[in-house]
mmCIF file of the C-alpha atoms, coordinates in Angstrom:
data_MODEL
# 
_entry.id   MODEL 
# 
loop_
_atom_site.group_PDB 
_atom_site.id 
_atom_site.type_symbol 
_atom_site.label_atom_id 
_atom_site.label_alt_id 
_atom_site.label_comp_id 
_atom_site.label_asym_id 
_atom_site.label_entity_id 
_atom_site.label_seq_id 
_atom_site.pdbx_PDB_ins_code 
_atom_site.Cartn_x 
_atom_site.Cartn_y 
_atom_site.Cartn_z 
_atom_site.occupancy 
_atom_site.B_iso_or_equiv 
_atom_site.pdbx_formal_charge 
_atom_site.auth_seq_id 
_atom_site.auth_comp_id 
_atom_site.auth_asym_id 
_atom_site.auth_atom_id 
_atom_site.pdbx_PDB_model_num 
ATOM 1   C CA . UNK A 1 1   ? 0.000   0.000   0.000   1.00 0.00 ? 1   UNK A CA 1 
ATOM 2   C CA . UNK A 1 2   ? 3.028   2.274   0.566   1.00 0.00 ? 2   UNK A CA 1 
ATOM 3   C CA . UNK A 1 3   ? 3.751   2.267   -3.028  1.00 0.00 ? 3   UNK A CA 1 
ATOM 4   C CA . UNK A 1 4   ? 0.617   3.047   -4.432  1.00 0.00 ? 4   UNK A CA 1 
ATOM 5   C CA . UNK A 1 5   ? 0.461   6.176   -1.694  1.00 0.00 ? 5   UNK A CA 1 
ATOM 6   C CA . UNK A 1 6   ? 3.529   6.947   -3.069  1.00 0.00 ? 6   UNK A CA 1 
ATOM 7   C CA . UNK A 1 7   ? 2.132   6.996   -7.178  1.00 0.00 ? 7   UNK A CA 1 
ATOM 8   C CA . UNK A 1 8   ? -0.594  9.004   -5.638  1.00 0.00 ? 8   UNK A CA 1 
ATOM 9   C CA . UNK A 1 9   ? 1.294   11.344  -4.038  1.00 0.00 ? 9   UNK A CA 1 
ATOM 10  C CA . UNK A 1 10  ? 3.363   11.641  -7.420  1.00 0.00 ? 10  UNK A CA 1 
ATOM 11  C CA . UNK A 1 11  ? 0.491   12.250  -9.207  1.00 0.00 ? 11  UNK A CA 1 
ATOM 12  C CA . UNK A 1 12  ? -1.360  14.879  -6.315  1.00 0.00 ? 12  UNK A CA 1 
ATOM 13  C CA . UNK A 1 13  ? 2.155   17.073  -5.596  1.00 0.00 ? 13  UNK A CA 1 
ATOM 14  C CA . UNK A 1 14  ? 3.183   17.518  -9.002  1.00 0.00 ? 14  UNK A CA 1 
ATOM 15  C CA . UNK A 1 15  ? 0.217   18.231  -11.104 1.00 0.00 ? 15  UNK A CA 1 
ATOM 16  C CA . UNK A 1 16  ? 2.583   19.096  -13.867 1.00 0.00 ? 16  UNK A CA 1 
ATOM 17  C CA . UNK A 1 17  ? 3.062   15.386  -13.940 1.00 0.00 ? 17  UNK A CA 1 
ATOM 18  C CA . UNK A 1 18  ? -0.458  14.474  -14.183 1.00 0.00 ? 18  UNK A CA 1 
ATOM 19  C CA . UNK A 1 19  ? -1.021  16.776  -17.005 1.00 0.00 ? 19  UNK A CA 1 
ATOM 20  C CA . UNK A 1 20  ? 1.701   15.293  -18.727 1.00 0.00 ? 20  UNK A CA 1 
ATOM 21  C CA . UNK A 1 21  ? 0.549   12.049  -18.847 1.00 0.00 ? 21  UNK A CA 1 
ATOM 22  C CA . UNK A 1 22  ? -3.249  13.093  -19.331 1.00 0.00 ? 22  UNK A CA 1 
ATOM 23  C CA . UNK A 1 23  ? -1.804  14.306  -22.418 1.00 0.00 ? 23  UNK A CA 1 
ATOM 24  C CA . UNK A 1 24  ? 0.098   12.034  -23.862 1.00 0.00 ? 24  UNK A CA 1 
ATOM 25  C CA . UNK A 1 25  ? -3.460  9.904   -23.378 1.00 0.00 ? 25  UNK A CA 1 
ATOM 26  C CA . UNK A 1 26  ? -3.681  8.154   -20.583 1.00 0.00 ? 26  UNK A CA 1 
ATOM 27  C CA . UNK A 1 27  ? -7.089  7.865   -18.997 1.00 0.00 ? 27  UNK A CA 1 
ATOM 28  C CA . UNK A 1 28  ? -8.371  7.370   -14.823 1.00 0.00 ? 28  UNK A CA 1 
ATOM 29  C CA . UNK A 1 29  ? -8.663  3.594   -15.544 1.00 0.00 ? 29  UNK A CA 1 
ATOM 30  C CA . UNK A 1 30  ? -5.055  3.575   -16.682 1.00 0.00 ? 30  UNK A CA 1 
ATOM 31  C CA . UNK A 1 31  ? -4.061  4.942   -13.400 1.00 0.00 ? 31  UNK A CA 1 
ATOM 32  C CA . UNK A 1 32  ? -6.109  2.507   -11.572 1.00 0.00 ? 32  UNK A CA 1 
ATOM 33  C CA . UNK A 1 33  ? -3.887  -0.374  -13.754 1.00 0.00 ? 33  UNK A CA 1 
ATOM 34  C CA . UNK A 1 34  ? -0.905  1.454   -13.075 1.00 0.00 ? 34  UNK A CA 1 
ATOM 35  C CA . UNK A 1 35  ? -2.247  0.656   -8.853  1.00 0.00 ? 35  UNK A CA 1 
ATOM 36  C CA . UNK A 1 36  ? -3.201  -2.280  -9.896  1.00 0.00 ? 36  UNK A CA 1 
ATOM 37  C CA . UNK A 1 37  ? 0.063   -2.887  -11.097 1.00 0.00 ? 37  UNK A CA 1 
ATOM 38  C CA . UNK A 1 38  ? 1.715   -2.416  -8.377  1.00 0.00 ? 38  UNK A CA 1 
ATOM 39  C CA . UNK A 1 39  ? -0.781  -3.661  -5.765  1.00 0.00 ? 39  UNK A CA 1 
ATOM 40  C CA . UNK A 1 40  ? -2.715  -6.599  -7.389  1.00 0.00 ? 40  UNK A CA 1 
ATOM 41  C CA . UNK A 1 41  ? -5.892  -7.294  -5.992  1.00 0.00 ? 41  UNK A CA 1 
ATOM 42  C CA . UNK A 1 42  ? -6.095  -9.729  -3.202  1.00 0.00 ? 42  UNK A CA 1 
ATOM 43  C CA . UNK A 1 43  ? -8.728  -11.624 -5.078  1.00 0.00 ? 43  UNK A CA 1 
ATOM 44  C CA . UNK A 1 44  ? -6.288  -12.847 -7.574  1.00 0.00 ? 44  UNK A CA 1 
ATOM 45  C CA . UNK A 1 45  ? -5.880  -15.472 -5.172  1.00 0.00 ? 45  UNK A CA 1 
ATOM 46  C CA . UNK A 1 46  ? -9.235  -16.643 -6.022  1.00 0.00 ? 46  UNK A CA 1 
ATOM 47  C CA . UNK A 1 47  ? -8.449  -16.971 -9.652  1.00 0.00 ? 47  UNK A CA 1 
ATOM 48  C CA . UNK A 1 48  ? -4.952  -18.971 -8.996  1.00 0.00 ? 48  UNK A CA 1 
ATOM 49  C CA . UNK A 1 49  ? -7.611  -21.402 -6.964  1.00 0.00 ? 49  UNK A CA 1 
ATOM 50  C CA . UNK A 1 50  ? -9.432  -21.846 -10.054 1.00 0.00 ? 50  UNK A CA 1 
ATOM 51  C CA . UNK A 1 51  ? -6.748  -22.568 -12.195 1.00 0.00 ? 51  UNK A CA 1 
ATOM 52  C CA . UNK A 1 52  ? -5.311  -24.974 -10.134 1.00 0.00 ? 52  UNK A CA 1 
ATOM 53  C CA . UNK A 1 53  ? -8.408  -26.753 -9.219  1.00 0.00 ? 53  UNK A CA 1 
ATOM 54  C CA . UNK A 1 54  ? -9.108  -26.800 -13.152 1.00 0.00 ? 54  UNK A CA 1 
ATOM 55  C CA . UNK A 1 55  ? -5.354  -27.695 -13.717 1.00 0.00 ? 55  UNK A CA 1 
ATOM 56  C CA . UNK A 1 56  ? -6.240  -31.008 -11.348 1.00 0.00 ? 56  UNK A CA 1 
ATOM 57  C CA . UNK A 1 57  ? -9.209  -31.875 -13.504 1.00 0.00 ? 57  UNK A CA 1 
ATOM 58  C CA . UNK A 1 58  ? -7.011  -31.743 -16.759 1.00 0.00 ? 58  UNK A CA 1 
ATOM 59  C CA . UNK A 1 59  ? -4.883  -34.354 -15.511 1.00 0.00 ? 59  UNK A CA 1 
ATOM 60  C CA . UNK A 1 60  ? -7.894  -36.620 -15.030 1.00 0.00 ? 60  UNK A CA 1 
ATOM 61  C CA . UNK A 1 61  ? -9.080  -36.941 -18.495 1.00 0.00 ? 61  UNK A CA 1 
ATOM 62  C CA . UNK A 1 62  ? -12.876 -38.766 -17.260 1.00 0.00 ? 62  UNK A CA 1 
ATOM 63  C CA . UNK A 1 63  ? -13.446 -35.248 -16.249 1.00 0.00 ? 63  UNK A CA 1 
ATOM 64  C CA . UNK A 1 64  ? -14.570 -32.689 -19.228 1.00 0.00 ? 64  UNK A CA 1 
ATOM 65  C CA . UNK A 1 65  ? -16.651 -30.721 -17.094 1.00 0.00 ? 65  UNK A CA 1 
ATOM 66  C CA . UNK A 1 66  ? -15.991 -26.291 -18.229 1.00 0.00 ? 66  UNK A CA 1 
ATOM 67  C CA . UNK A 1 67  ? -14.896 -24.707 -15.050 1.00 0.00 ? 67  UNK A CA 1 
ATOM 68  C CA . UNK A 1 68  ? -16.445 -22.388 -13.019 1.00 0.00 ? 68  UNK A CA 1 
ATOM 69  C CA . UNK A 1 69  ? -16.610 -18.884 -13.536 1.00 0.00 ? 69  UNK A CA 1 
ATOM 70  C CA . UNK A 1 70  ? -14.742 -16.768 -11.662 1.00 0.00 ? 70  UNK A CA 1 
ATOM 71  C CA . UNK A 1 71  ? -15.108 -12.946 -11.126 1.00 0.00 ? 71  UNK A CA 1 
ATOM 72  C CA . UNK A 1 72  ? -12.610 -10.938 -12.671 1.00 0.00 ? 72  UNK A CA 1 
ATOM 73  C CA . UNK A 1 73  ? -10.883 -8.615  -9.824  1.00 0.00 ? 73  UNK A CA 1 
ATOM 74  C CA . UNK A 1 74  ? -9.520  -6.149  -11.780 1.00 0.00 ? 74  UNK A CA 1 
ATOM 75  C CA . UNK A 1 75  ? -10.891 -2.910  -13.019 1.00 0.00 ? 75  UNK A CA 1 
ATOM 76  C CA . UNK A 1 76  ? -7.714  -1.358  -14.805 1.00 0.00 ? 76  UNK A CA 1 
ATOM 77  C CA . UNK A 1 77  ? -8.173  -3.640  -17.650 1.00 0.00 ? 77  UNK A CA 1 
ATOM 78  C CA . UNK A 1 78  ? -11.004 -6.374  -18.814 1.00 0.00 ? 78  UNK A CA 1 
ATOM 79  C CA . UNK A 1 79  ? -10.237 -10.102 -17.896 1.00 0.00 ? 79  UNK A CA 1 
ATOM 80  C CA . UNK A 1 80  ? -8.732  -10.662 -22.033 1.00 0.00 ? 80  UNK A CA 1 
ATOM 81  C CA . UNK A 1 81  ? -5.616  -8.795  -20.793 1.00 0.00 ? 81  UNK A CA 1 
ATOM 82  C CA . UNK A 1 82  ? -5.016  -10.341 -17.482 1.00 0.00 ? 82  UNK A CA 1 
ATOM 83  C CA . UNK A 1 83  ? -1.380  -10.927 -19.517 1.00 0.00 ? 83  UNK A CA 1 
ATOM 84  C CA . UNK A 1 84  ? -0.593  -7.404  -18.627 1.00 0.00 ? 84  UNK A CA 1 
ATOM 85  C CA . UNK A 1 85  ? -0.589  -7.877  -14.662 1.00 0.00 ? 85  UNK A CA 1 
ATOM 86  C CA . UNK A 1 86  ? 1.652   -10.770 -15.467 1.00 0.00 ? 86  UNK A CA 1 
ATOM 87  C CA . UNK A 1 87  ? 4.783   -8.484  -16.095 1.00 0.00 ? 87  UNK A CA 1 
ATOM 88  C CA . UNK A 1 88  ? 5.143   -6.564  -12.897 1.00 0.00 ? 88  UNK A CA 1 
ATOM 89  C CA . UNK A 1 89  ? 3.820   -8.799  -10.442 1.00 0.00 ? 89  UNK A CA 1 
ATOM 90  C CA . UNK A 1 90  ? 3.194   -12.002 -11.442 1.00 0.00 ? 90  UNK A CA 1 
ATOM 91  C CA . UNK A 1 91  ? 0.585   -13.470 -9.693  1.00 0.00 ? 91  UNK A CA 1 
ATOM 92  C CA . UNK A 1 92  ? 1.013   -17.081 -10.881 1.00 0.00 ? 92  UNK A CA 1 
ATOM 93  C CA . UNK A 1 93  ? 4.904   -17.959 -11.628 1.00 0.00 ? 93  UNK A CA 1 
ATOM 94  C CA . UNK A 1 94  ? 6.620   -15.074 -9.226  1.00 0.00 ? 94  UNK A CA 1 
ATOM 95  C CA . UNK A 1 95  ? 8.710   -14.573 -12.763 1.00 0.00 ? 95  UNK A CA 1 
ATOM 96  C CA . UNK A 1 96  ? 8.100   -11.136 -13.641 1.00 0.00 ? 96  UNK A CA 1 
ATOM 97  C CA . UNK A 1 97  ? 10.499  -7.995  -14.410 1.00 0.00 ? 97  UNK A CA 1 
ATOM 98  C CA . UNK A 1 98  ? 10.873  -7.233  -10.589 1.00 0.00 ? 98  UNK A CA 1 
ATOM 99  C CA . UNK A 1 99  ? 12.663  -10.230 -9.698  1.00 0.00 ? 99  UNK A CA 1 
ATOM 100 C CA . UNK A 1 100 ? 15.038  -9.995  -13.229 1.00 0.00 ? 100 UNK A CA 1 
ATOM 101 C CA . UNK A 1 101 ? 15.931  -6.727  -12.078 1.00 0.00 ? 101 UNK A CA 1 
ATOM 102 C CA . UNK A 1 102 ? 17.496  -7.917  -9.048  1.00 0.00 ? 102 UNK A CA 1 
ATOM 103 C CA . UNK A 1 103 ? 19.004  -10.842 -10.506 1.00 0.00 ? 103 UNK A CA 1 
ATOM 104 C CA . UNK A 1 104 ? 20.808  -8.416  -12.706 1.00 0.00 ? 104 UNK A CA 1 
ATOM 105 C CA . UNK A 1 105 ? 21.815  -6.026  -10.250 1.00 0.00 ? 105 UNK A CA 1 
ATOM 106 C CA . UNK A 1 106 ? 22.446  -8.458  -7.901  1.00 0.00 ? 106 UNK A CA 1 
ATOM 107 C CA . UNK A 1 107 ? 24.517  -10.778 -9.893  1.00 0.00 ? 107 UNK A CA 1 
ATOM 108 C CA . UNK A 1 108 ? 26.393  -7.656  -11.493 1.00 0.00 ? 108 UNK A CA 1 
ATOM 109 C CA . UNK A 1 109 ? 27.532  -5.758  -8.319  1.00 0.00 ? 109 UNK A CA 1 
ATOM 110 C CA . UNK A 1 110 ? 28.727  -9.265  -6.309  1.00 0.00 ? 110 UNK A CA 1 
ATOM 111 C CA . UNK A 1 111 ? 30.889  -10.068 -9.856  1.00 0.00 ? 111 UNK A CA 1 
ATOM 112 C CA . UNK A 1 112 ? 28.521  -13.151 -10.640 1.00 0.00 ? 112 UNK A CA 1 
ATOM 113 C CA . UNK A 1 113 ? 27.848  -14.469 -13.855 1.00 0.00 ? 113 UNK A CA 1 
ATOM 114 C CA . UNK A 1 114 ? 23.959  -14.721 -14.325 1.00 0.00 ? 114 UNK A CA 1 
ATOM 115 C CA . UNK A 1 115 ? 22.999  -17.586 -16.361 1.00 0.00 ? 115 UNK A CA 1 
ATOM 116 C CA . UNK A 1 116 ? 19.602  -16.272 -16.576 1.00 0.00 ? 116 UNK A CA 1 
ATOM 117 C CA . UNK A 1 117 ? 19.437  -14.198 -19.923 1.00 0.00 ? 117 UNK A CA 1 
ATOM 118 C CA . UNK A 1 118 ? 16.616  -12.143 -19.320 1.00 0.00 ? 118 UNK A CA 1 
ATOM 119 C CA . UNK A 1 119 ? 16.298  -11.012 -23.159 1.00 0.00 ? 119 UNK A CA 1 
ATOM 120 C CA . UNK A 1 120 ? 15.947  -14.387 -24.016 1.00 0.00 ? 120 UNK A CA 1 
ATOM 121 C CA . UNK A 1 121 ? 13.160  -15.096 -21.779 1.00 0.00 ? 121 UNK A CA 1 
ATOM 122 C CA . UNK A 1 122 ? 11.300  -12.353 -23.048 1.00 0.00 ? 122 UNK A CA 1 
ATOM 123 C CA . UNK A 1 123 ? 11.890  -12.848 -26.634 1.00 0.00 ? 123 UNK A CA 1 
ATOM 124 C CA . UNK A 1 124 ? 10.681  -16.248 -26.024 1.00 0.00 ? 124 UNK A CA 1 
ATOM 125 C CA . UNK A 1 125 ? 7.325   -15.127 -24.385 1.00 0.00 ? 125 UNK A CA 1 
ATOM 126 C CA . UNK A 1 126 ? 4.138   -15.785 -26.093 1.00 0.00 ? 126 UNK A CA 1 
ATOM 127 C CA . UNK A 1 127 ? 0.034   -14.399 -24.948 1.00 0.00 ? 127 UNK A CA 1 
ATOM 128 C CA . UNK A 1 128 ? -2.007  -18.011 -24.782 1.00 0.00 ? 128 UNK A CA 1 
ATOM 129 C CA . UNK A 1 129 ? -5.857  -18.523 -24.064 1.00 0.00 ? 129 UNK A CA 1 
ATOM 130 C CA . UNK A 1 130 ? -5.595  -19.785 -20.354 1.00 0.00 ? 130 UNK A CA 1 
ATOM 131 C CA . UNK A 1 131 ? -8.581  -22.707 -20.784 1.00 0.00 ? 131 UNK A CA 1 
ATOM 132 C CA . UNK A 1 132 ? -8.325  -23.656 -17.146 1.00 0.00 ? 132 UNK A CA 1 
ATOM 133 C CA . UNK A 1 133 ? -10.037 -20.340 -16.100 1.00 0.00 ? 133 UNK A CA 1 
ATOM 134 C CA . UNK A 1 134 ? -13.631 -19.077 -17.099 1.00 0.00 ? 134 UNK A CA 1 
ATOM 135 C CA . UNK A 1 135 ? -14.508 -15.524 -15.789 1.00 0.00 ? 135 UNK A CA 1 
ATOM 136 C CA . UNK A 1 136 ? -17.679 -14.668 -15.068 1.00 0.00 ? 136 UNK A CA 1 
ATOM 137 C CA . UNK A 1 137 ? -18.981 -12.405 -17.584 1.00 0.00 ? 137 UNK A CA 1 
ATOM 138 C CA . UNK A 1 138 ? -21.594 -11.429 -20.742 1.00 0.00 ? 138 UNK A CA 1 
ATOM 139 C CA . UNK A 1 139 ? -18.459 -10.896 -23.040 1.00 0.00 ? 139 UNK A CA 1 
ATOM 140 C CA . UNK A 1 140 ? -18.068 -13.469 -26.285 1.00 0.00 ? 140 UNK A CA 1 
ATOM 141 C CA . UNK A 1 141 ? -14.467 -13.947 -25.055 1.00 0.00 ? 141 UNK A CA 1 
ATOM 142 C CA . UNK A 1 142 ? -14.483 -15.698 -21.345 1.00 0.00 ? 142 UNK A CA 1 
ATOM 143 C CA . UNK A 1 143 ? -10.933 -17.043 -21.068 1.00 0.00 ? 143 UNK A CA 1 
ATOM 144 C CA . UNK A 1 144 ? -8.258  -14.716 -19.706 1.00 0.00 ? 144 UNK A CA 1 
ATOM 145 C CA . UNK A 1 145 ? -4.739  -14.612 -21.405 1.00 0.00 ? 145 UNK A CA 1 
ATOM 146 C CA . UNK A 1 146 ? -1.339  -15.544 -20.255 1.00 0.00 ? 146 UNK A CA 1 
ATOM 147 C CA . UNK A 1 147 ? 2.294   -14.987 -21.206 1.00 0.00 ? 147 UNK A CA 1 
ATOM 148 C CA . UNK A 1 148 ? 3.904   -18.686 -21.597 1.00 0.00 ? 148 UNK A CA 1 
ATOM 149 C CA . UNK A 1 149 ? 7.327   -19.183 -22.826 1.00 0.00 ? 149 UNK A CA 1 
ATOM 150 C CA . UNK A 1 150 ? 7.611   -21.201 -25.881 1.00 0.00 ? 150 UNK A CA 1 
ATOM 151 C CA . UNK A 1 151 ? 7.592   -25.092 -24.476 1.00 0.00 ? 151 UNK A CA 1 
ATOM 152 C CA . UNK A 1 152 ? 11.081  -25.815 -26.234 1.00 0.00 ? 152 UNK A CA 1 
ATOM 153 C CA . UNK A 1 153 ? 12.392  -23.492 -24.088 1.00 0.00 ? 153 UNK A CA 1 
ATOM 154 C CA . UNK A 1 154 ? 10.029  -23.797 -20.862 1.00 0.00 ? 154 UNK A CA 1 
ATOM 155 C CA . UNK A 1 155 ? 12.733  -26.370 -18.914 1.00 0.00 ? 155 UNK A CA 1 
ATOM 156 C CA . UNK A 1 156 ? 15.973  -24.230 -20.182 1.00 0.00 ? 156 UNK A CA 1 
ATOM 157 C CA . UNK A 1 157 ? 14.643  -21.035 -18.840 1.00 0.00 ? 157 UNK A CA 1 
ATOM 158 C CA . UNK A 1 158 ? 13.118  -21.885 -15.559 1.00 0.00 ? 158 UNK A CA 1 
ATOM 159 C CA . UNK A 1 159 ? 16.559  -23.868 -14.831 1.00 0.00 ? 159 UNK A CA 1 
ATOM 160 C CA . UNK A 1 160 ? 18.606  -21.049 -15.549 1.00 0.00 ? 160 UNK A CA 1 
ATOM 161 C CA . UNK A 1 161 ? 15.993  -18.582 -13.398 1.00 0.00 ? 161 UNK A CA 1 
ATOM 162 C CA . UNK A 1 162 ? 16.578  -21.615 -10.131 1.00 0.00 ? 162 UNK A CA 1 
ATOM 163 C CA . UNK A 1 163 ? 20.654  -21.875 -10.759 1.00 0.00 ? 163 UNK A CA 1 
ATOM 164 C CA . UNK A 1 164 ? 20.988  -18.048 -10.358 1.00 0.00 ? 164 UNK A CA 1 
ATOM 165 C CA . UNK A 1 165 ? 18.897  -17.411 -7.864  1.00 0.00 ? 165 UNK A CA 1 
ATOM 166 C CA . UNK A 1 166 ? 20.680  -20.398 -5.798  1.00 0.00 ? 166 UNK A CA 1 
ATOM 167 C CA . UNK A 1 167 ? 23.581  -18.846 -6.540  1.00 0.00 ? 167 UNK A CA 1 
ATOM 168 C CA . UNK A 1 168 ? 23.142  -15.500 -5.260  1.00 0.00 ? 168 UNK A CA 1 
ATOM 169 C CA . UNK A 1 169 ? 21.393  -17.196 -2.206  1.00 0.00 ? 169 UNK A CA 1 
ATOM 170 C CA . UNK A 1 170 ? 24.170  -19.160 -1.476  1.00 0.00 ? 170 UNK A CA 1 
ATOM 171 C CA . UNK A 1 171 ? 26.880  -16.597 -2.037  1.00 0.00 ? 171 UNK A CA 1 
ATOM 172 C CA . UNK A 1 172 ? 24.918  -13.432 -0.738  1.00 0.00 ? 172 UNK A CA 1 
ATOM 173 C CA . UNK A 1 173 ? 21.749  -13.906 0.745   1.00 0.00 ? 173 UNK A CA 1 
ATOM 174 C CA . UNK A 1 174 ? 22.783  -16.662 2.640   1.00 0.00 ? 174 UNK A CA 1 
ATOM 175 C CA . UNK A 1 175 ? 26.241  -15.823 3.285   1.00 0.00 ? 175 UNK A CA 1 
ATOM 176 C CA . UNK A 1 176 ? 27.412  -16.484 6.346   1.00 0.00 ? 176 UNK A CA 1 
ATOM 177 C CA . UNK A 1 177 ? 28.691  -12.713 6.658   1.00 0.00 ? 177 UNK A CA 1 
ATOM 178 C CA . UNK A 1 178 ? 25.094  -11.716 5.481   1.00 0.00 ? 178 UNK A CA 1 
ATOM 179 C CA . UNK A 1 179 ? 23.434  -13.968 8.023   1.00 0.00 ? 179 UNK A CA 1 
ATOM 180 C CA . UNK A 1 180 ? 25.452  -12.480 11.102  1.00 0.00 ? 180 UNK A CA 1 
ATOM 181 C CA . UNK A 1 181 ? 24.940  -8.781  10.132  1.00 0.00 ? 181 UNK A CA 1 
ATOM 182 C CA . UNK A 1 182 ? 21.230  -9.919  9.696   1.00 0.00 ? 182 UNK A CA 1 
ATOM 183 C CA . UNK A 1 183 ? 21.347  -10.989 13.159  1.00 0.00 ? 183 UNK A CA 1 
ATOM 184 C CA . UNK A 1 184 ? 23.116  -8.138  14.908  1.00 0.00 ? 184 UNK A CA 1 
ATOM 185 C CA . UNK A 1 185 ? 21.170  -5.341  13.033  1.00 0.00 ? 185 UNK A CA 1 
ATOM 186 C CA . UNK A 1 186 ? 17.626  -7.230  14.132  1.00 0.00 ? 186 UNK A CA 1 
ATOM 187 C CA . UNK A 1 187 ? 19.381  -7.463  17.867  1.00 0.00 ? 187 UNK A CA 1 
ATOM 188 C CA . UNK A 1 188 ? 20.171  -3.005  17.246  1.00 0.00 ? 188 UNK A CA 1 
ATOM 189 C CA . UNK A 1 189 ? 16.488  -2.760  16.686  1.00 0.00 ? 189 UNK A CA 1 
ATOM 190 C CA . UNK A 1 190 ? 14.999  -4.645  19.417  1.00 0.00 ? 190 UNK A CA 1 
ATOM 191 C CA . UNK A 1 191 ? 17.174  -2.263  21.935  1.00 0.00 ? 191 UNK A CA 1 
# 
């Protein structure tokens, strides 16, 4: 919530700002994306529910039931580009551009080599129909949308994604160095 007080301070303290963007075209409900950006709704949990409870079904073939409609949270954008909330929080893989830019940063400034290209993961995304969620609605199209990489390179990517970020856990993060200043600051605090 900090960060979207933040935007909306932004926004309130420099009206110069606002005006800017107002003209360049942007509209209130691209504001509200821009929070809900930042701040996904809390019901998004509902719809990661629903996938995986569909995602269960699809592994039992005897079961061809549709799933059940589910009420699209968002108001920034309709439910046919639920892809867009994907790339700065992502609310069902955790791989979005937030955690690229710190392995980056991270890997650059401790002299690591990242083998997580994040160019190539991007290149390689793709916007699918997500079939395993239904949203409750009067629109023709009821399926949201998702950003998949392409399946050849699916196991390549999210390998190189786990080997850096066990590498920068096991020589930062978790470093013993890291761990005692960790303790001592919390022990600071508590005085």
């Amino acid at each position: 919530q900090a960060s979207i007080a933040m935007f909306r301070h932004l926004l309130e303290s420099n009206p110069h700002v606002k005006e800017g963007l107002l003209k360049f075209g942007l509209q209130s409900e691209d504001f509200l994306f821009i929070e809900e950006l930042i701040s996904p709704p809390a019901e998004f949990g509902k719809l990661l529910k629903a996938i995986a409870k569909m995602s269960i079904g699809m592994e039992d073939s005897s079961q061809e039931e549709p799933p059940e409609p589910v009420d699209w949270p968002c108001r920034g954008r309709p439910h046919t580009h639920a892809f867009l909330y994907e790339i700065v929080s992502n609310w069902r893989s955790g791989a979005d551009v937030d955690k690229f830019d710190y392995f980056a940063r991270d890997a650059y400034y401790l002299g690591l080599n990242s083998v997580f290209d994040t160019r190539r993961y991007i290149s390689s995304l793709r916007v699918l129909r997500d079939k395993r969620c239904v949203v409750a609605t009067t629109a023709e199209e009821r399926n949201i949308f998702t950003l998949s990489p392409s399946e050849k390179q699916l196991d390549s990517l999210r390998m190189d994604a786990a080997d850096t970020r066990a590498s920068l856990h096991r020589k930062a993060y978790q470093h013993k160095t890291s761990l005692k200043l960790d303790f001592h600051m919390r022990r600071v605090l508590e005085l």
